C-alpha atoms as an extended CHARMM CRD file, in Angstrom:
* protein
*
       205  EXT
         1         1  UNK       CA              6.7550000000       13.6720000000     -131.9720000000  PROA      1               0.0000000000
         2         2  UNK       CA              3.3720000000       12.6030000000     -131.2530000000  PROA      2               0.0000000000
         3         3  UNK       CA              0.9420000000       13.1610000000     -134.7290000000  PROA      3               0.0000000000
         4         4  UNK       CA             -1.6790000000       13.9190000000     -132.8100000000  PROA      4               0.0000000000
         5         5  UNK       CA             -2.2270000000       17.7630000000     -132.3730000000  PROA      5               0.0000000000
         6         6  UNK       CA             -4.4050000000       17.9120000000     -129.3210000000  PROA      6               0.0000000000
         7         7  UNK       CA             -0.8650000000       17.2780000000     -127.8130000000  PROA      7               0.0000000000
         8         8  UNK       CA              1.7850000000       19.3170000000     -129.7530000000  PROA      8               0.0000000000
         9         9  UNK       CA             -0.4840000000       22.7310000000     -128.7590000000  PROA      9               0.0000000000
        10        10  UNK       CA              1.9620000000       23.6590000000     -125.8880000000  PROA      10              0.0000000000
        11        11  UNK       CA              3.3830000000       27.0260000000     -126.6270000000  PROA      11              0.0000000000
        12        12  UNK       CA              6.8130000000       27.5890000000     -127.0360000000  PROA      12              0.0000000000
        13        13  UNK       CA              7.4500000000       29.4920000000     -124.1680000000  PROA      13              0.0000000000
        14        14  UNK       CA              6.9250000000       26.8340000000     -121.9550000000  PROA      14              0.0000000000
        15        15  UNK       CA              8.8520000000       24.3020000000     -124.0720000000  PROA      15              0.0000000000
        16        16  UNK       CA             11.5920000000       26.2170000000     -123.7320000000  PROA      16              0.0000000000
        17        17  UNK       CA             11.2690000000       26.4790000000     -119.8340000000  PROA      17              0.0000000000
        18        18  UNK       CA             10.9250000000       22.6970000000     -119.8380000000  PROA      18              0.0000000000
        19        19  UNK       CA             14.3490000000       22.4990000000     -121.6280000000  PROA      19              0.0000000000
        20        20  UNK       CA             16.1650000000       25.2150000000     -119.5680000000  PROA      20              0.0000000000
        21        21  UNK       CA             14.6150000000       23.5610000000     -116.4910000000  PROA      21              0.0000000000
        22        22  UNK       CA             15.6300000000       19.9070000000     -117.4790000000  PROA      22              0.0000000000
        23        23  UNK       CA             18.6710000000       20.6680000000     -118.8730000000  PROA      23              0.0000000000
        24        24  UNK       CA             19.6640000000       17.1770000000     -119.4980000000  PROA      24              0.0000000000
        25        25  UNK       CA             18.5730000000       14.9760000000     -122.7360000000  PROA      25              0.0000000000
        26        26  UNK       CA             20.1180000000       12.3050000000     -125.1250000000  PROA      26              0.0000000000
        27        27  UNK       CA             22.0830000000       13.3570000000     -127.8470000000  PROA      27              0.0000000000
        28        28  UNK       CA             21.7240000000       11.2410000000     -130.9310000000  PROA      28              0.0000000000
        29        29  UNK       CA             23.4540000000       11.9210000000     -134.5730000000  PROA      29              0.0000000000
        30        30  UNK       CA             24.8780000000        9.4820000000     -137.7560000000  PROA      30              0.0000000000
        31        31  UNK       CA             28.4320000000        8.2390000000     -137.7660000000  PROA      31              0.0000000000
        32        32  UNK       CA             29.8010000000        6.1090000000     -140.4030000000  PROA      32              0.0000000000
        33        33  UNK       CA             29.6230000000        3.6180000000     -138.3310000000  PROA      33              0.0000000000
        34        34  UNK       CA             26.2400000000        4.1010000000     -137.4880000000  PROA      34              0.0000000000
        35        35  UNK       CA             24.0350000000        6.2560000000     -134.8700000000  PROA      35              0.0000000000
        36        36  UNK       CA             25.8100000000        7.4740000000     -131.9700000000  PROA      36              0.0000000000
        37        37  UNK       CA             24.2720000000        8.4170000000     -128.7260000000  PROA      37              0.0000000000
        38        38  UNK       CA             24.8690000000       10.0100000000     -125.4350000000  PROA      38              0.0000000000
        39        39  UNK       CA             23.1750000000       11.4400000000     -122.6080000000  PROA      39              0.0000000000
        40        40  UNK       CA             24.6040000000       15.1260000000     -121.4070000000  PROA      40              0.0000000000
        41        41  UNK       CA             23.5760000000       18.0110000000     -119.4870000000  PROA      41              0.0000000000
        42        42  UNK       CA             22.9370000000       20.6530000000     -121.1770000000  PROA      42              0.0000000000
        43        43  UNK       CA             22.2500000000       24.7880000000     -121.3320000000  PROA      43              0.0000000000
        44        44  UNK       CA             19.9710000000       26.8260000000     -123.1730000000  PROA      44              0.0000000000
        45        45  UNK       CA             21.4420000000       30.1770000000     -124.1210000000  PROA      45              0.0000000000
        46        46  UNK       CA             19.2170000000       33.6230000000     -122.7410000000  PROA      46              0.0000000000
        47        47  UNK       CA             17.8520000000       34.1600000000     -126.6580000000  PROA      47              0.0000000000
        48        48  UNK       CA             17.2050000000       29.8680000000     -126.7780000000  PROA      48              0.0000000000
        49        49  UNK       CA             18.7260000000       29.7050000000     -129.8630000000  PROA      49              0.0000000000
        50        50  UNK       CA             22.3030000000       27.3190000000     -128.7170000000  PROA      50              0.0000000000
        51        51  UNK       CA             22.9240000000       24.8800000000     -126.3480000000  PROA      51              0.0000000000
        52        52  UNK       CA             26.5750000000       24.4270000000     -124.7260000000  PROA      52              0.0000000000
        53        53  UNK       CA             27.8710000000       21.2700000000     -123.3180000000  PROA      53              0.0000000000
        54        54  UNK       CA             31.0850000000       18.9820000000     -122.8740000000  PROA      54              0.0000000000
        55        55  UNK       CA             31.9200000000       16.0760000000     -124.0670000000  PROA      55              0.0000000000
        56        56  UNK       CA             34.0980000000       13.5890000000     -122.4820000000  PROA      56              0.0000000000
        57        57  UNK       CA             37.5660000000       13.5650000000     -124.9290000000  PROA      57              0.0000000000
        58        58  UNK       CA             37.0900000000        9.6710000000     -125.7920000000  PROA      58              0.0000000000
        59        59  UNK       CA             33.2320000000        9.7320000000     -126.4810000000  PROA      59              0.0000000000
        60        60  UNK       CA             32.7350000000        8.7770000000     -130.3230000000  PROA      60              0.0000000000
        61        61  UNK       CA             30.1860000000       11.9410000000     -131.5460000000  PROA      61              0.0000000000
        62        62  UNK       CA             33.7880000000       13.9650000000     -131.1890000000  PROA      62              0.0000000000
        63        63  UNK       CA             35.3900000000       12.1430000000     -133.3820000000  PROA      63              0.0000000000
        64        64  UNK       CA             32.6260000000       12.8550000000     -136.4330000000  PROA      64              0.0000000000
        65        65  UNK       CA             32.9760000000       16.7880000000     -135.5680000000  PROA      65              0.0000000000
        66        66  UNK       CA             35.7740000000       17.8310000000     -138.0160000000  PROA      66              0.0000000000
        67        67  UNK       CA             32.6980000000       19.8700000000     -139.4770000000  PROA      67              0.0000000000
        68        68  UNK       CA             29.1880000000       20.6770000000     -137.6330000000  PROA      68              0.0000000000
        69        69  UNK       CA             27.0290000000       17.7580000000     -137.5210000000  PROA      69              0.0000000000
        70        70  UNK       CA             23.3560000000       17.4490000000     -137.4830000000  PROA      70              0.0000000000
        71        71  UNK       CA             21.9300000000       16.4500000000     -134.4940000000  PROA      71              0.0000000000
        72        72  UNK       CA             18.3030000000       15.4360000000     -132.7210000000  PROA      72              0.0000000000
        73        73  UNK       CA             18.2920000000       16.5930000000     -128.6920000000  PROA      73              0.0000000000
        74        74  UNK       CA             15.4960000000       14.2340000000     -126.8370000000  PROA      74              0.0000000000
        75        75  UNK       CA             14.7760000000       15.7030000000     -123.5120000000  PROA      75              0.0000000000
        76        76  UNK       CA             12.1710000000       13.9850000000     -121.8890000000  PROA      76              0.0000000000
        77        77  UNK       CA             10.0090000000       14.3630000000     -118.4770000000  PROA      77              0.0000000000
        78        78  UNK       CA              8.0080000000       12.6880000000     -116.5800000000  PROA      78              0.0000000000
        79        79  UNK       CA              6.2120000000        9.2650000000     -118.0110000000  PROA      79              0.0000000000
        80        80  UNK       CA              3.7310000000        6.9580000000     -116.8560000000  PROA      80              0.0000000000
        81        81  UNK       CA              0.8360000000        3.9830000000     -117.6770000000  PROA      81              0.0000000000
        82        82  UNK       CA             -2.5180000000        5.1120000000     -117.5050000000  PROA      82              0.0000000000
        83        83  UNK       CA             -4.8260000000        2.3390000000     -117.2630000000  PROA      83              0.0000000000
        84        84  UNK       CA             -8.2170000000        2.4350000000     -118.4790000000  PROA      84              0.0000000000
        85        85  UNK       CA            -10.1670000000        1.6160000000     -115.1540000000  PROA      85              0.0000000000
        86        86  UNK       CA             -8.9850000000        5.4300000000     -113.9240000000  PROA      86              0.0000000000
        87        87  UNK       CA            -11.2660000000        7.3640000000     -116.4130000000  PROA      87              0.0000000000
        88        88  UNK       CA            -14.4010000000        6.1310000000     -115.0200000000  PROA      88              0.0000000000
        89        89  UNK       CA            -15.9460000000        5.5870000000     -118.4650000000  PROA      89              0.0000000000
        90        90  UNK       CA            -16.5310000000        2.5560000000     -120.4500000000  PROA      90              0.0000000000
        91        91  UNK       CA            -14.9080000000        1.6150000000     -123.7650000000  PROA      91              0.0000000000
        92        92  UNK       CA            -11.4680000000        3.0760000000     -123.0230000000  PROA      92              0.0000000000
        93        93  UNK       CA             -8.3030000000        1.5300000000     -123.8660000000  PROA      93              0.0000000000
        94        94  UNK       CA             -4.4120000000        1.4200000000     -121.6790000000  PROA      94              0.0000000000
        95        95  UNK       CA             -2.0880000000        4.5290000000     -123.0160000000  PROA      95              0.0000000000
        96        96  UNK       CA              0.8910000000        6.0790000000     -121.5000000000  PROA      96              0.0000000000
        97        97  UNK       CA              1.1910000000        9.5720000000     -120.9080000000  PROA      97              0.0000000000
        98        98  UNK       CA              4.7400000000       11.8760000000     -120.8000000000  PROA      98              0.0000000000
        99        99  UNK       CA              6.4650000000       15.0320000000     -121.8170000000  PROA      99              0.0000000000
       100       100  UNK       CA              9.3790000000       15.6910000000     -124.1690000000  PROA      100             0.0000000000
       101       101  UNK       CA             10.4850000000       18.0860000000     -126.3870000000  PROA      101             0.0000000000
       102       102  UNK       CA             12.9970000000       17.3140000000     -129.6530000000  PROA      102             0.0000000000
       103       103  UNK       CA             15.3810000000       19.9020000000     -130.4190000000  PROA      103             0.0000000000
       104       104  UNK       CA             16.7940000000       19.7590000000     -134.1360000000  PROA      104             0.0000000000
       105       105  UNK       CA             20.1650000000       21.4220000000     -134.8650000000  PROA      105             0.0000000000
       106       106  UNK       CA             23.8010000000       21.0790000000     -135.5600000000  PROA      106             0.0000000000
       107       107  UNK       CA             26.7960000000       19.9910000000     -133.3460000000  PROA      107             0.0000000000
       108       108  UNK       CA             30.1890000000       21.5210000000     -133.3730000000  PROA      108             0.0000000000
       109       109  UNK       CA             33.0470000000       22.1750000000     -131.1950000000  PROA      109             0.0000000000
       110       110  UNK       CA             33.9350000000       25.2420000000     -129.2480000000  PROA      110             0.0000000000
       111       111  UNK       CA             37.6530000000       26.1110000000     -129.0200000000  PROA      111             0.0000000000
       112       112  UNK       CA             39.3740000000       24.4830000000     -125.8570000000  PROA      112             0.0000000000
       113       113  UNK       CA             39.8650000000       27.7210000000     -124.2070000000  PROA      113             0.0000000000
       114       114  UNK       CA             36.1680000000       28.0960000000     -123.4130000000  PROA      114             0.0000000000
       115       115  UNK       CA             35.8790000000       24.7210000000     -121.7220000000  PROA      115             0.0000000000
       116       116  UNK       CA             36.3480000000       26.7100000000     -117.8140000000  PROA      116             0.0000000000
       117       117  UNK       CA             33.5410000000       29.2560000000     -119.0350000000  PROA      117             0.0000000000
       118       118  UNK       CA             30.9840000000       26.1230000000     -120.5010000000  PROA      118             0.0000000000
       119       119  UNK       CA             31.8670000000       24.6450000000     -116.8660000000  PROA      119             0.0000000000
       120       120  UNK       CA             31.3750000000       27.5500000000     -114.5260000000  PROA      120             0.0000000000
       121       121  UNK       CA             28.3520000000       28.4820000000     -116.0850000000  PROA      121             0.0000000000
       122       122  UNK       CA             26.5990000000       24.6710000000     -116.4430000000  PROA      122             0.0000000000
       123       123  UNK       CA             27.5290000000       24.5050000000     -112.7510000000  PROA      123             0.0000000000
       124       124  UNK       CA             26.2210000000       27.7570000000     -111.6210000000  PROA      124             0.0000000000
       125       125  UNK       CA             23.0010000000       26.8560000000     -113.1520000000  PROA      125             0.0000000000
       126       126  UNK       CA             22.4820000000       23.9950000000     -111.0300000000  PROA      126             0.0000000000
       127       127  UNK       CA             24.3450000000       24.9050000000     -107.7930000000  PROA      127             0.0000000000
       128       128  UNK       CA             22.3620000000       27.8730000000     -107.5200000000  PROA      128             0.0000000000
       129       129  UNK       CA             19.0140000000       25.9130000000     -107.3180000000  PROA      129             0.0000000000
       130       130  UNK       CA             20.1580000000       24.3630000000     -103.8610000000  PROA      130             0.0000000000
       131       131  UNK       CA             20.5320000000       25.3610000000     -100.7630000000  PROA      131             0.0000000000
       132       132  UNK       CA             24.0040000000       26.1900000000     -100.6050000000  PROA      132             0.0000000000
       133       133  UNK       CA             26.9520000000       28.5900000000     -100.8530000000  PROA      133             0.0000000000
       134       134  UNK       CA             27.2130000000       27.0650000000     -104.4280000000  PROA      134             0.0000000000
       135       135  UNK       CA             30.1550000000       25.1580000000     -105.4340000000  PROA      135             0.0000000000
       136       136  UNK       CA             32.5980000000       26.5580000000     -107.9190000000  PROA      136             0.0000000000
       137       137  UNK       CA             35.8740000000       25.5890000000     -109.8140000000  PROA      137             0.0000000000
       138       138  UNK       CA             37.6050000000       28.3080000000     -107.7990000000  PROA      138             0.0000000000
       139       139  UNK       CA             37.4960000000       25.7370000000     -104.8020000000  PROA      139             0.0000000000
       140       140  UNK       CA             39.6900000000       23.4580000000     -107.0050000000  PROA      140             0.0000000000
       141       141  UNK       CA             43.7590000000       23.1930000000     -106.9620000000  PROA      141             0.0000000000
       142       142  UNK       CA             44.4150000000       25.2590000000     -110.4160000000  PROA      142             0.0000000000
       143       143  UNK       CA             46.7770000000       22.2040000000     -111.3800000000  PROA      143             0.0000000000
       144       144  UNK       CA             43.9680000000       19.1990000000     -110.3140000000  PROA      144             0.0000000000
       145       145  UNK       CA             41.1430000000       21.5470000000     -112.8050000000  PROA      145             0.0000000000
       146       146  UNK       CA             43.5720000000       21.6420000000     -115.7450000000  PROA      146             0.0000000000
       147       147  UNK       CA             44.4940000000       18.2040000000     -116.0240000000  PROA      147             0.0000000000
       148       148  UNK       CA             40.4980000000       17.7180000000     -115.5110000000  PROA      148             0.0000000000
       149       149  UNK       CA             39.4030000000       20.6290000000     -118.1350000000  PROA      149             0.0000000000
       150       150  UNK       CA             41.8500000000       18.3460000000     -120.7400000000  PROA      150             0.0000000000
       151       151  UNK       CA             39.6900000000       15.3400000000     -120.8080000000  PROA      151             0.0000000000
       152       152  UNK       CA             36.7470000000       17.1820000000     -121.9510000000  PROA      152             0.0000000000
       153       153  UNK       CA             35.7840000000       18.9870000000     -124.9040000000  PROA      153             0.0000000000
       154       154  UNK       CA             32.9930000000       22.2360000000     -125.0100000000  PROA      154             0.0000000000
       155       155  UNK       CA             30.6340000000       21.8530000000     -127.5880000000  PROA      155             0.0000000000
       156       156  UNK       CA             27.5120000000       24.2160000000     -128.7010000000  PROA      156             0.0000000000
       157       157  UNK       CA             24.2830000000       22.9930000000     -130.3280000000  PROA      157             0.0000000000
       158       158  UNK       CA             22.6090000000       25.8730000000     -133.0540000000  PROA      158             0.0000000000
       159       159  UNK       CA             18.8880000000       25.2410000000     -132.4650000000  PROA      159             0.0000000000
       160       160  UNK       CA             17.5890000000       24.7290000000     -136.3030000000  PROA      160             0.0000000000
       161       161  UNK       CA             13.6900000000       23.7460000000     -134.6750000000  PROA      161             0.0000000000
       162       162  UNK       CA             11.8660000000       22.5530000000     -131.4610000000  PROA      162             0.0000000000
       163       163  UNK       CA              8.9330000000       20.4100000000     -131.3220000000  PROA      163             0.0000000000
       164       164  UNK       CA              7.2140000000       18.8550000000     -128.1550000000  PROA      164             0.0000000000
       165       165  UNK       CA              4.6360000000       16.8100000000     -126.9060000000  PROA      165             0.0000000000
       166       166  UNK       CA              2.9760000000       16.9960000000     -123.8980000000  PROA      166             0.0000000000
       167       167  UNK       CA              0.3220000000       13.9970000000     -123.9140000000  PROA      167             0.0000000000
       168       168  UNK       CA             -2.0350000000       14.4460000000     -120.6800000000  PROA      168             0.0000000000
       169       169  UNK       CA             -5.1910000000       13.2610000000     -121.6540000000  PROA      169             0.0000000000
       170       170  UNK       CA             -6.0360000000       16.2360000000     -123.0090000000  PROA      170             0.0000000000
       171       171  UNK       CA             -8.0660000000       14.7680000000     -125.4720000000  PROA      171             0.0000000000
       172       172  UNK       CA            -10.3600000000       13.3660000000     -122.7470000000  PROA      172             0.0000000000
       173       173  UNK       CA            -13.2580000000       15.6190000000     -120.8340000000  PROA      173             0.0000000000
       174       174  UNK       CA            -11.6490000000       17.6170000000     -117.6670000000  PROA      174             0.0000000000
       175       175  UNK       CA            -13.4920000000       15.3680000000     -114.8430000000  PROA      175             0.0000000000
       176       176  UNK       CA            -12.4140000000       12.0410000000     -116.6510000000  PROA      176             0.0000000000
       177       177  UNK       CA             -8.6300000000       13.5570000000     -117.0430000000  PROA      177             0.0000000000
       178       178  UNK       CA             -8.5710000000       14.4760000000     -113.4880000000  PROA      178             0.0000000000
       179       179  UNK       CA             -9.6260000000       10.8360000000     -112.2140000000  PROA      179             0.0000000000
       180       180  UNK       CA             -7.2780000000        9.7500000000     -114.3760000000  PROA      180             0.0000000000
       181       181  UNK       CA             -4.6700000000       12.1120000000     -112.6690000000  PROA      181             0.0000000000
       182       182  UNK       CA             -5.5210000000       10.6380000000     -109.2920000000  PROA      182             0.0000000000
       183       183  UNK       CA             -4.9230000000        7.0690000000     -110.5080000000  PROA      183             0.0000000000
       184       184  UNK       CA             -1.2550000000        8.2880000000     -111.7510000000  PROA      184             0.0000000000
       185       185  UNK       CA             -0.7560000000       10.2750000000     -108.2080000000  PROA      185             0.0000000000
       186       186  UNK       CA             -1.3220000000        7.0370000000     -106.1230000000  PROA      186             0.0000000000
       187       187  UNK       CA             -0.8310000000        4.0010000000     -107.9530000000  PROA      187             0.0000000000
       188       188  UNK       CA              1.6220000000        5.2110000000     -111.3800000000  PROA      188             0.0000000000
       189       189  UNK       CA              4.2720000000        2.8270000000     -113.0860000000  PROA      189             0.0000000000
       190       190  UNK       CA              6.2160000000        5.1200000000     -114.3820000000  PROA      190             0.0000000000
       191       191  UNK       CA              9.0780000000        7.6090000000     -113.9450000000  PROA      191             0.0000000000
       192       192  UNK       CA              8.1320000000       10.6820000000     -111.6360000000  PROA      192             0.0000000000
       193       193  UNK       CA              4.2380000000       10.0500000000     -111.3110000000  PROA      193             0.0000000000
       194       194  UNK       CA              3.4300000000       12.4460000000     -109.1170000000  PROA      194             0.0000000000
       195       195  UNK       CA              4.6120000000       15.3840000000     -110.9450000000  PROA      195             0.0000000000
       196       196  UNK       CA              2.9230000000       13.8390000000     -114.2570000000  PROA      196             0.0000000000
       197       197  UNK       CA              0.1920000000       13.8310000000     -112.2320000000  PROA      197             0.0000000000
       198       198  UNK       CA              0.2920000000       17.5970000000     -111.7750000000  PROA      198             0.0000000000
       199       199  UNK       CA              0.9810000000       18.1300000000     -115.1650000000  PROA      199             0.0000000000
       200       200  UNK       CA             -2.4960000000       16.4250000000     -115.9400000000  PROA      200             0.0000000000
       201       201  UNK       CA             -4.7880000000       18.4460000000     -113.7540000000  PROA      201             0.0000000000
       202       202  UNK       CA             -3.1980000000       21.5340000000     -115.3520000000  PROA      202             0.0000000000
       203       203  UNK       CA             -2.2110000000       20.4270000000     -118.9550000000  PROA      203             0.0000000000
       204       204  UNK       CA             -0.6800000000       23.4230000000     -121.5300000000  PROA      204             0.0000000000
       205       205  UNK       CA             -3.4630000000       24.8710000000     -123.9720000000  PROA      205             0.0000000000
């Protein structure tokens, strides 16, 4: 995380929104052979204190999870360069502004039987966001889902600490962080500019 403070002030609440509402981040952990990664969709439990996923059978982190493993969760948001010319001011220098939050904890395995519940309900989170008759696994053949259920494994993350940073220019005065917000609305390099833009004319506090 970021060690400067004017950015790690977000309150909790909304870092935990920003998880539920992502729901996807890289998983990263040690392996005797040496760090292991992945990138998964997750979901926050009600109380925000797990995380269930699946893992495909042949991904390497299942192999290390004869026991619970620590773990760091990165889930980021939106990113982007700010260039100096946007704040209007002299003496200013390039940075780049995004969001993420790090979730500390420790990995395990859920018994197989709970794989069609870890599905049903990572699906219905999404599916019921759109503007659908959401899509179920009661629409698959019961013998096509089985074979399908084998080749993945339910996991659950135990949340141990979360920490995020949401770097907006917050350490700059309002009208120069707004003009600077304008530059990343029209012209951003970056991933999802517009909404970082949004982010920066109404930063956490």
């Amino acid at each position: 995380m970021h060690p400067n403070q004017t950015y790690r002030r977000t309150p909790q609440d909304r870092a935990i929104a920003f998880v539920r509402d992502r729901a996807f981040g890289q998983l990263t952990m040690n392996s005797p052979d040496g760090m292991l990664a992945s990138h998964v969709p997750v979901l926050l439990s009600d109380d925000a204190k797990t995380l269930d996923l699946h893992l495909v059978r042949s991904n390497p982190i299942l192999r290390t999870l004869g026991a619970p493993q620590p773990i760091l969760l990165s889930i980021t948001g939106p990113d982007g360069y700010v260039s100096p010319d946007w704040y209007g001011v002299d003496d200013q220098v390039p940075t780049w502004n995004y969001v993420a939050v790090h979730i500390r904890g420790t990995i395990e395995k859920l018994d197989q039987s709970k794989i069609r519940d870890v599905l049903d309900r990572q699906s219905a989170h999404f599916e019921t966001q759109l503007p659908k008759t959401p899509w179920t696994t009661a629409k698959m053949t019961p013998e096509v889902l089985e074979k399908m259920m084998r080749q993945i494994v339910p996991c659950r993350i135990t949340i141990a600490d979360i920490q995020s940073t949401f770097k907006l220019n917050q350490n700059k005065p309002d009208d120069v962080r707004l003009q600077a917000a304008d530059g990343m609305e029209t012209s951003g390099i970056g991933v999802e500019t517009t909404n970082l833009a949004a982010l920066m004319r109404n930063p956490p506090e």
